[in-house]
Tab-separated table of C-alpha atoms and ligand atoms in Angstrom:
chain	number	residue	atom	x	y	z
S	1	MET	CA	-21.082	181.215	62.923
S	2	LYS	CA	-22.378	181.474	66.508
S	3	PRO	CA	-23.003	178.178	68.387
S	4	ASP	CA	-26.619	177.316	69.007
S	5	ALA	CA	-26.886	177.356	72.838
S	6	ASP	CA	-30.231	175.498	72.762
S	7	ILE	CA	-28.735	172.538	70.889
S	8	LEU	CA	-25.691	172.415	73.194
S	9	GLU	CA	-27.976	172.148	76.247
S	10	LYS	CA	-29.782	169.139	74.793
S	11	ILE	CA	-26.721	167.078	73.883
S	12	THR	CA	-23.612	165.710	75.555
S	13	ALA	CA	-20.651	163.579	74.455
S	14	CYS	CA	-19.098	160.397	75.828
S	15	SER	CA	-15.633	160.861	77.390
S	16	GLY	CA	-14.708	157.291	76.344
S	17	CYS	CA	-15.598	157.273	72.613
S	18	ASP	CA	-16.767	160.873	71.851
S	19	MET	CA	-20.184	159.709	70.617
S	20	LEU	CA	-22.814	162.487	70.681
S	21	LEU	CA	-25.727	161.595	72.970
S	22	PRO	CA	-28.928	163.302	74.164
S	23	ALA	CA	-28.377	164.938	77.587
S	24	ILE	CA	-30.514	162.627	79.782
S	25	ASP	CA	-31.070	163.611	83.423
S	26	PRO	CA	-31.277	160.323	85.401
S	27	ALA	CA	-33.241	159.886	88.658
S	28	PRO	CA	-31.193	159.977	91.912
S	29	GLY	CA	-29.251	156.746	92.394
S	30	HIS	CA	-29.321	155.989	88.655
S	31	THR	CA	-26.466	156.025	86.162
S	32	VAL	CA	-26.441	156.748	82.411
S	33	LEU	CA	-23.955	154.639	80.406
S	34	CYS	CA	-22.750	155.186	76.856
S	35	PRO	CA	-24.518	152.633	74.603
S	36	ARG	CA	-21.430	152.322	72.377
S	37	CYS	CA	-18.484	151.927	74.808
S	38	GLY	CA	-20.093	151.521	78.265
S	39	THR	CA	-18.427	154.608	79.841
S	40	THR	CA	-20.401	156.297	82.666
S	41	ILE	CA	-21.917	159.513	81.302
S	42	LYS	CA	-23.819	160.692	84.395
S	43	LYS	CA	-24.297	159.339	87.910
S	44	ARG	CA	-26.959	161.141	89.880
S	45	SER	CA	-26.836	161.395	93.665
S	46	SER	CA	-29.616	163.065	95.693
S	47	HIS	CA	-28.756	166.056	97.959
S	48	SER	CA	-25.142	165.656	96.860
S	49	ILE	CA	-23.942	169.119	98.030
S	50	LEU	CA	-25.398	168.760	101.558
S	51	LYS	CA	-24.153	165.177	101.994
S	52	VAL	CA	-20.638	166.049	100.755
S	53	LEU	CA	-20.562	169.099	103.080
S	54	ALA	CA	-21.525	166.966	106.123
S	55	LEU	CA	-18.977	164.269	105.179
S	56	SER	CA	-16.157	166.779	104.596
S	57	ILE	CA	-16.745	168.404	108.034
S	58	THR	CA	-16.611	164.949	109.687
S	59	GLY	CA	-13.479	164.119	107.654
S	60	LEU	CA	-11.736	167.343	108.751
S	61	LEU	CA	-12.570	166.625	112.429
S	62	LEU	CA	-11.150	163.097	112.079
S	63	TYR	CA	-8.035	164.086	110.132
S	64	PHE	CA	-5.744	165.278	112.963
S	65	PRO	CA	-6.393	162.371	115.397
S	66	SER	CA	-6.030	159.940	112.455
S	67	ILE	CA	-2.661	161.283	111.390
S	68	PHE	CA	-1.017	162.267	114.701
S	69	LEU	CA	-2.328	159.705	117.224
S	70	PRO	CA	-0.559	156.294	117.363
S	71	LEU	CA	-2.189	153.572	115.256
S	72	MET	CA	-0.783	150.623	117.237
S	73	THR	CA	2.072	149.360	119.415
S	74	PHE	CA	4.314	146.362	118.630
S	75	GLU	CA	5.925	144.535	121.562
S	76	SER	CA	8.798	142.110	120.928
S	77	PHE	CA	12.047	141.064	122.723
S	78	GLY	CA	10.797	143.070	125.739
S	79	PHE	CA	10.841	146.267	123.606
S	80	HIS	CA	7.776	148.152	122.508
S	81	ASP	CA	7.305	150.694	119.760
S	82	SER	CA	4.205	152.600	118.697
S	83	ALA	CA	3.745	154.637	115.536
S	84	SER	CA	1.364	157.121	113.951
S	85	ILE	CA	1.144	157.900	110.218
S	86	VAL	CA	3.352	160.982	110.763
S	87	ASP	CA	5.984	158.797	112.522
S	88	SER	CA	6.069	156.341	109.613
S	89	ILE	CA	6.771	159.200	107.193
S	90	ILE	CA	9.415	160.893	109.408
S	91	ILE	CA	11.323	157.602	109.838
S	92	PHE	CA	11.105	156.978	106.086
S	93	PHE	CA	12.693	160.398	105.428
S	94	GLN	CA	15.495	159.551	107.896
S	95	ASN	CA	16.268	156.446	105.769
S	96	ASP	CA	17.313	158.738	102.871
S	97	TYR	CA	14.805	157.439	100.331
S	98	PHE	CA	13.642	160.850	99.186
S	99	ILE	CA	11.379	159.836	96.244
S	100	VAL	CA	9.640	157.063	98.245
S	101	SER	CA	9.229	159.257	101.341
S	102	SER	CA	7.860	162.173	99.290
S	103	MET	CA	5.334	159.919	97.554
S	104	VAL	CA	4.153	158.474	100.912
S	105	LEU	CA	4.017	162.005	102.393
S	106	LEU	CA	1.899	163.293	99.500
S	107	SER	CA	-0.445	160.322	99.065
S	108	ALA	CA	-1.092	159.513	102.752
S	109	LEU	CA	-0.821	162.894	104.494
S	110	VAL	CA	-0.773	166.096	102.383
S	111	LEU	CA	-3.279	165.303	99.599
S	112	PRO	CA	-5.994	163.745	101.843
S	113	ALA	CA	-5.964	166.965	103.931
S	114	LEU	CA	-5.872	169.236	100.880
S	115	LEU	CA	-8.771	167.343	99.238
S	116	LEU	CA	-10.896	167.620	102.393
S	117	ILE	CA	-10.205	171.391	102.606
S	118	LEU	CA	-10.992	171.865	98.883
S	119	ILE	CA	-14.240	169.874	98.874
S	120	PHE	CA	-15.365	171.493	102.159
S	121	THR	CA	-14.722	174.972	100.672
S	122	VAL	CA	-16.632	174.145	97.465
S	123	SER	CA	-19.630	172.406	99.082
S	124	PHE	CA	-19.899	175.008	101.909
S	125	ASN	CA	-20.000	177.905	99.423
S	126	LEU	CA	-22.463	176.109	97.129
S	127	TYR	CA	-24.716	175.270	100.094
S	128	ARG	CA	-24.659	178.919	101.253
S	129	GLU	CA	-25.296	180.012	97.625
S	130	ASN	CA	-22.103	182.004	97.763
S	131	TYR	CA	-20.011	182.043	94.590
S	132	PRO	CA	-16.490	183.454	95.099
S	133	SER	CA	-14.359	183.618	91.939
S	134	PHE	CA	-11.942	180.875	93.113
S	135	LEU	CA	-14.713	178.218	93.276
S	136	PRO	CA	-14.171	176.687	89.770
S	137	LEU	CA	-10.404	176.597	90.429
S	138	ALA	CA	-10.901	174.843	93.816
S	139	PHE	CA	-13.228	172.190	92.339
S	140	LYS	CA	-10.905	171.700	89.346
S	141	ALA	CA	-7.967	171.122	91.734
S	142	TYR	CA	-10.060	168.587	93.707
S	143	ILE	CA	-10.857	166.598	90.516
S	144	LYS	CA	-7.241	166.596	89.292
S	145	LEU	CA	-5.681	165.609	92.635
S	146	GLU	CA	-8.326	163.099	93.756
S	147	GLU	CA	-6.658	159.910	92.531
S	148	TRP	CA	-3.238	160.752	94.049
S	149	ALA	CA	-4.608	160.567	97.632
S	150	MET	CA	-4.450	156.940	98.779
S	151	VAL	CA	-5.766	156.605	102.342
S	152	GLU	CA	-7.697	153.406	101.539
S	153	VAL	CA	-4.529	151.751	100.156
S	154	TYR	CA	-2.694	152.812	103.356
S	155	LEU	CA	-5.429	151.194	105.486
S	156	LEU	CA	-5.056	147.925	103.539
S	157	GLY	CA	-1.288	148.286	104.205
S	158	VAL	CA	-2.052	148.546	107.964
S	159	MET	CA	-4.076	145.287	107.787
S	160	ILE	CA	-1.283	143.472	105.901
S	161	THR	CA	1.281	144.729	108.478
S	162	VAL	CA	-0.854	143.391	111.350
S	163	ILE	CA	-1.191	139.938	109.710
S	164	LYS	CA	2.528	139.888	108.876
S	165	MET	CA	3.601	140.686	112.444
S	166	LYS	CA	0.916	138.940	114.540
S	167	ASP	CA	3.088	135.837	115.150
S	168	SER	CA	6.335	137.648	116.002
S	169	ALA	CA	5.027	140.559	118.117
S	170	ASP	CA	2.232	141.450	120.542
S	171	ILE	CA	0.048	144.110	118.961
S	172	GLN	CA	-2.028	146.726	120.797
S	173	TYR	CA	-4.447	148.887	118.834
S	174	HIS	CA	-4.958	152.586	119.603
S	175	ILE	CA	-7.573	155.269	118.989
S	176	GLY	CA	-5.601	156.598	115.958
S	177	LEU	CA	-6.352	153.383	114.049
S	178	PHE	CA	-10.117	153.701	114.649
S	179	CYS	CA	-10.102	157.382	113.649
S	180	PHE	CA	-8.063	156.560	110.527
S	181	SER	CA	-10.453	153.722	109.538
S	182	ALA	CA	-13.390	156.160	109.922
S	183	LEU	CA	-11.498	158.760	107.816
S	184	VAL	CA	-11.035	156.177	105.028
S	185	LEU	CA	-14.782	155.388	105.075
S	186	ILE	CA	-15.570	159.131	104.944
S	187	SER	CA	-13.303	159.769	101.936
S	188	MET	CA	-14.778	156.743	100.111
S	189	ALA	CA	-18.296	158.031	100.890
S	190	ILE	CA	-17.398	161.501	99.490
S	191	THR	CA	-16.181	159.879	96.226
S	192	THR	CA	-19.473	157.929	95.966
S	193	MET	CA	-21.827	160.776	96.946
S	194	ILE	CA	-20.266	163.563	94.878
S	195	ASP	CA	-22.365	164.421	91.815
S	196	ARG	CA	-19.823	166.335	89.719
S	197	GLU	CA	-22.355	167.468	87.138
S	198	ILE	CA	-24.613	169.014	89.856
S	199	PHE	CA	-21.578	170.728	91.430
S	200	TRP	CA	-20.462	172.170	88.057
S	201	GLN	CA	-24.002	173.200	87.069
S	202	THR	CA	-24.467	174.992	90.423
S	203	ILE	CA	-21.092	176.740	90.073
S	204	GLU	CA	-22.003	177.749	86.486
S	205	ARG	CA	-25.429	179.107	87.503
S	206	GLY	CA	-23.948	181.043	90.422
S	207	GLU	CA	-21.051	182.583	88.495
S	208	LYS	CA	-22.062	186.045	87.324
S	209	LYS	CA	-19.779	185.833	84.312
S	210	GLN	CA	-18.370	182.905	82.378
S	211	PHE	CA	-14.664	182.459	81.729
S	212	TYR	CA	-13.641	184.632	78.829
S	213	SER	CA	-12.615	182.470	75.912
S	214	ARG	CA	-10.896	183.479	72.677
S	215	THR	CA	-12.162	181.730	69.559
S	216	ARG	CA	-10.222	179.848	66.920
S	217	GLU	CA	-12.329	181.337	64.105
S	218	THR	CA	-13.531	177.951	62.860
S	219	PRO	CA	-17.210	177.854	61.838
S	220	LEU	CA	-19.485	175.514	63.774
S	221	THR	CA	-21.645	173.211	61.713
S	222	LEU	CA	-23.876	170.990	63.776
S	223	CYS	CA	-24.582	167.726	62.014
S	224	LYS	CA	-27.811	165.822	62.711
S	225	GLU	CA	-26.348	162.485	61.670
S	226	PRO	CA	-26.718	159.963	64.543
S	227	GLN	CA	-23.808	158.039	66.168
S	228	VAL	CA	-21.043	160.416	65.159
S	229	SER	CA	-18.383	161.961	67.326
S	230	ALA	CA	-18.578	165.405	68.895
S	231	ASN	CA	-15.260	166.271	67.251
S	232	ARG	CA	-16.647	165.710	63.735
S	233	ASN	CA	-19.476	168.139	64.596
S	234	GLY	CA	-17.109	170.912	65.640
S	235	LEU	CA	-17.664	170.265	69.373
S	236	ALA	CA	-15.219	169.429	72.182
S	237	LEU	CA	-15.852	167.874	75.598
S	238	CYS	CA	-13.863	169.557	78.419
S	239	HIS	CA	-11.473	166.992	80.020
S	240	THR	CA	-12.058	168.452	83.495
S	241	CYS	CA	-15.745	169.429	83.837
S	242	HIS	CA	-17.204	167.461	80.863
S	243	LYS	CA	-19.034	170.493	79.416
S	244	LEU	CA	-19.632	170.280	75.686
S	245	SER	CA	-18.509	173.460	73.910
S	246	PRO	CA	-17.812	174.548	70.336
S	247	SER	CA	-14.245	173.425	69.575
S	248	HIS	CA	-13.247	176.842	68.202
S	249	LEU	CA	-13.143	178.100	71.820
S	250	VAL	CA	-9.643	178.102	73.318
S	251	THR	CA	-10.750	177.603	76.961
S	252	CYS	CA	-13.768	175.923	78.572
S	253	PRO	CA	-16.383	178.598	79.454
S	254	ARG	CA	-17.372	176.690	82.653
S	255	CYS	CA	-14.084	175.701	84.368
S	256	GLY	CA	-11.547	177.793	82.452
S	257	ASP	CA	-9.372	174.795	81.513
S	258	ARG	CA	-7.773	174.703	78.076
S	259	LEU	CA	-10.122	173.072	75.579
S	260	HIS	CA	-8.761	170.299	73.340
S	261	SER	CA	-10.871	167.950	71.257
S	262	ARG	CA	-8.350	165.232	72.253
S	263	LYS	CA	-5.819	165.206	75.117
S	264	ASN	CA	-2.743	167.156	74.041
S	265	GLN	CA	0.148	164.970	72.726
S	266	SER	CA	-1.684	161.957	74.140
S	267	ILE	CA	0.063	159.167	72.173
S	268	PRO	CA	3.760	160.262	72.464
S	269	ARG	CA	3.320	161.163	76.155
S	270	THR	CA	1.678	157.800	76.953
S	271	TRP	CA	4.375	155.883	75.013
S	272	ALA	CA	7.116	157.735	76.945
S	273	LEU	CA	5.494	156.983	80.334
S	274	VAL	CA	4.731	153.308	79.528
S	275	LEU	CA	8.304	152.658	78.306
S	276	THR	CA	9.710	154.426	81.403
S	277	SER	CA	7.589	152.266	83.722
S	278	ALA	CA	8.557	149.061	81.823
S	279	LEU	CA	12.229	150.034	82.233
S	280	PHE	CA	11.921	150.700	85.997
S	281	LEU	CA	9.920	147.499	86.542
S	282	VAL	CA	13.102	145.419	86.044
S	283	PRO	CA	15.164	146.857	88.976
S	284	ALA	CA	11.944	147.145	91.037
S	285	ASN	CA	11.607	143.346	90.915
S	286	LEU	CA	15.266	142.263	90.856
S	287	LEU	CA	16.693	144.529	93.607
S	288	PRO	CA	15.766	144.147	97.307
S	289	ILE	CA	12.813	146.305	98.400
S	290	MET	CA	13.114	145.787	102.194
S	291	ARG	CA	15.996	145.296	104.634
S	292	VAL	CA	15.404	143.569	107.985
S	293	ASP	CA	18.222	143.722	110.566
S	294	LEU	CA	17.923	140.928	113.165
S	295	PHE	CA	20.610	140.959	115.914
S	296	GLY	CA	22.784	143.143	113.650
S	297	ILE	CA	22.600	140.726	110.701
S	298	PRO	CA	20.985	142.353	107.640
S	299	ASP	CA	18.563	140.351	105.502
S	300	ARG	CA	17.443	141.938	102.225
S	301	SER	CA	14.317	140.711	100.443
S	302	THR	CA	12.829	141.377	97.006
S	303	ILE	CA	9.078	141.752	96.301
S	304	LEU	CA	8.936	138.059	95.327
S	305	ASP	CA	10.725	136.980	98.563
S	306	GLY	CA	8.013	138.802	100.572
S	307	ILE	CA	5.248	136.967	98.697
S	308	ILE	CA	6.966	133.556	99.114
S	309	TYR	CA	7.266	134.296	102.882
S	310	PHE	CA	3.451	134.571	103.159
S	311	PHE	CA	2.852	131.409	101.093
S	312	HIS	CA	5.357	129.437	103.279
S	313	ASN	CA	3.561	130.589	106.430
S	314	GLY	CA	0.198	129.469	105.056
S	315	SER	CA	-1.128	133.058	104.635
S	316	TRP	CA	-2.300	132.348	101.079
S	317	PHE	CA	-4.889	135.126	101.033
S	318	ILE	CA	-2.413	137.884	102.039
S	319	GLY	CA	0.233	136.401	99.712
S	320	MET	CA	-2.253	136.635	96.842
S	321	ILE	CA	-3.174	140.268	97.735
S	322	ILE	CA	0.505	141.348	97.699
S	323	PHE	CA	1.204	139.304	94.545
S	324	THR	CA	-1.764	140.988	92.824
S	325	ALA	CA	-0.905	144.535	93.989
S	326	SER	CA	2.884	144.385	93.529
S	327	ILE	CA	3.432	142.122	90.494
S	328	LEU	CA	0.182	141.395	88.644
S	329	VAL	CA	-1.226	144.964	88.644
S	330	PRO	CA	1.962	146.766	87.386
S	331	VAL	CA	2.525	144.139	84.653
S	332	PHE	CA	-1.177	144.203	83.659
S	333	LYS	CA	-1.130	148.022	83.508
S	334	ILE	CA	1.976	148.125	81.263
S	335	VAL	CA	0.774	145.316	78.920
S	336	GLY	CA	-2.776	146.787	78.861
S	337	LEU	CA	-1.515	150.284	77.999
S	338	LEU	CA	0.709	148.828	75.241
S	339	ILE	CA	-2.356	147.070	73.756
S	340	LEU	CA	-4.306	150.369	73.944
S	341	LEU	CA	-1.447	152.301	72.315
S	342	LEU	CA	-1.233	149.747	69.487
S	343	SER	CA	-5.021	150.118	69.059
S	344	THR	CA	-4.530	153.751	68.055
S	345	ARG	CA	-2.952	152.615	64.765
S	346	PRO	CA	-5.200	153.239	61.748
S	347	CYS	CA	-7.739	150.474	61.020
S	348	SER	CA	-7.370	148.800	64.426
S	349	ARG	CA	-11.080	148.162	64.933
S	350	ARG	CA	-11.417	145.007	67.027
S	351	PHE	CA	-12.802	144.833	70.592
S	352	LEU	CA	-13.023	148.650	70.947
S	353	ARG	CA	-15.760	148.438	73.623
S	354	LYS	CA	-13.718	145.911	75.645
S	355	LYS	CA	-10.550	147.997	75.213
S	356	THR	CA	-12.345	151.147	76.479
S	357	LYS	CA	-13.527	149.185	79.549
S	358	MET	CA	-9.953	147.920	80.063
S	359	PHE	CA	-8.709	151.540	79.972
S	360	HIS	CA	-11.148	152.555	82.757
S	361	PHE	CA	-10.069	149.487	84.774
S	362	ILE	CA	-6.351	150.365	84.374
S	363	ALA	CA	-7.086	153.937	85.532
S	364	PHE	CA	-9.000	152.551	88.561
S	365	ILE	CA	-6.403	150.007	89.795
S	366	GLY	CA	-3.306	152.221	89.358
S	367	ARG	CA	-3.041	153.437	92.958
S	368	TRP	CA	-3.372	149.991	94.633
S	369	SER	CA	0.234	149.095	93.698
S	370	MET	CA	1.456	151.453	96.453
S	371	LEU	CA	0.406	148.789	98.999
S	372	ASP	CA	3.869	147.247	99.493
S	373	ILE	CA	5.489	150.681	99.967
S	374	PHE	CA	2.978	151.592	102.715
S	375	VAL	CA	3.614	148.238	104.468
S	376	ILE	CA	7.383	148.960	104.493
S	377	ALA	CA	6.779	152.539	105.752
S	378	LEU	CA	4.687	151.200	108.658
S	379	LEU	CA	7.097	148.375	109.502
S	380	SER	CA	10.088	150.743	109.595
S	381	ALA	CA	8.270	152.880	112.185
S	382	LEU	CA	6.830	149.993	114.237
S	383	VAL	CA	9.824	147.626	114.211
S	384	ASP	CA	12.624	149.882	115.451
S	385	PHE	CA	14.134	147.917	118.338
S	386	GLY	CA	17.757	149.068	117.836
S	387	PHE	CA	20.316	146.234	117.624
S	388	PHE	CA	17.676	143.513	118.082
S	389	SER	CA	15.450	144.208	115.131
S	390	SER	CA	14.753	146.981	112.620
S	391	VAL	CA	13.148	147.341	109.197
S	392	GLN	CA	14.206	149.755	106.434
S	393	ALA	CA	13.388	150.364	102.773
S	394	ALA	CA	15.889	149.120	100.161
S	395	PRO	CA	16.760	150.471	96.636
S	396	ALA	CA	13.897	148.739	94.745
S	397	ALA	CA	11.379	150.865	96.695
S	398	THR	CA	12.431	153.965	94.689
S	399	TYR	CA	12.090	152.160	91.322
S	400	PHE	CA	8.748	150.692	92.410
S	401	CYS	CA	7.366	154.156	93.286
S	402	LEU	CA	8.516	155.432	89.888
S	403	VAL	CA	6.688	152.517	88.180
S	404	VAL	CA	3.456	153.376	90.057
S	405	ALA	CA	3.749	157.117	89.274
S	406	ALA	CA	4.607	156.528	85.575
S	407	THR	CA	1.738	154.052	84.970
S	408	MET	CA	-0.745	156.351	86.759
S	409	GLY	CA	0.543	159.234	84.603
S	410	ALA	CA	0.167	157.107	81.443
S	411	ALA	CA	-3.476	156.323	82.312
S	412	ILE	CA	-4.060	160.100	82.690
S	413	THR	CA	-2.386	161.075	79.386
S	414	PHE	CA	-4.020	158.330	77.266
S	415	ASP	CA	-7.185	159.411	75.425
S	416	PRO	CA	-9.381	156.378	74.535
S	417	ARG	CA	-11.337	158.458	72.004
S	418	ILE	CA	-8.331	158.319	69.632
S	419	MET	CA	-8.929	154.538	69.216
S	420	TRP	CA	-12.508	155.266	68.103
S	421	ASP	CA	-11.357	158.123	65.811
S	422	ARG	CA	-8.951	155.842	63.953
S	423	CYS	CA	-11.657	153.203	63.573
S	424	PHE	CA	-14.092	155.813	62.239
S	425	SER	CA	-11.627	157.386	59.776
S	426	CYS	CA	-10.752	153.874	58.545
S	427	THR	CA	-14.437	153.100	57.791
S	428	LYS	CA	-14.704	156.414	55.953
S	429	LYS	CA	-11.691	155.591	53.781
S	430	LYS	CA	-13.243	152.266	52.826
S	431	GLU	CA	-16.526	153.971	51.938
S	432	ASP	CA	-14.650	156.476	49.775
P	1	ZN	ZN1	-18.849	155.986	74.629
P	2	ZN	ZN1	-14.468	172.629	81.672
């Protein structure tokens, strides 16, 4: 049976609970939320393509001075040392912490540049009404890589470093820091201004042909029953572009991604990643994360030692920020994901709306745990006064990076709609 294109244009599905909803087009500046689970369905932004194009051009102009010019200079013991973001990464690589250095390199340097190039390419072509065949692929790559770029976390790391060192060193600020701060504002503005649905609709209208998709030979029967999931109506929401398509299609006709009614192997993959991160969390907290050499005498400190240092010096606010980012957030993410995984058991029906909101919160906070790693990267570049004083990463930094990567991965593989499915099938059983 052929899908009814008219019906598909009038409906959409929630990515949080899979409830079928009428496709409402909100006014610019307004957001449509799912009435059942509270997930954002659509967020409209006016002149999104033009604004994103202007912001991406500004971001590209700011990128090179932000990354290569020195951020600041530290002066202590008559020595002075200045560092740019590139310097902090090079020195980190020289310390032989390959996993940590690679993660800092990707999240603070490579991905921010790649994202700016991708979003400039997409918005420039859409603005010019030019539709090369690579456009869906470029926008898909932007969406998938977006959360792994962490310039705003790096900037918070710069602020923490300044507060940490202001009593023991004279600090001079350079043009690189101002350019980098502007770059962070630009990338945050792009995330706010981008209207993904408008971008995808424009790409879809401009494409002469849709992605070819094989069918799974399952008949489509559209049900008019309200408040039921897309899956039960033979429909599937694309994970990448959020287009609703008949679930017998193998690939999404708009972005070309593989179409699954639920994320593939969601539960076993999330369990594996959550257990891995729980395992690595132990050495990440027990082993030293930073080594400070003062007059040749090494002093190794754990994450907790660093937090206690701030509390002893009266910097309660900074101590609380590092405590939240380095201890509270990883533990909350692991416990929260365990609760979500246990909620996928049959007949687990309590607090589903709150649990869906908790899932979105876990996905949002994941990247902020990298804060401590960025502070160490900056300190190792800025405090390099030979015999007198130097800062290096210590073994816990590797385990800590693995915890951050595994919990972020777990938030990507988990599909909250499975919780709602199990609740729904349970109700059905009781009715039967
Ligand atoms: Zn929902
Ligand atoms: Zn798609």
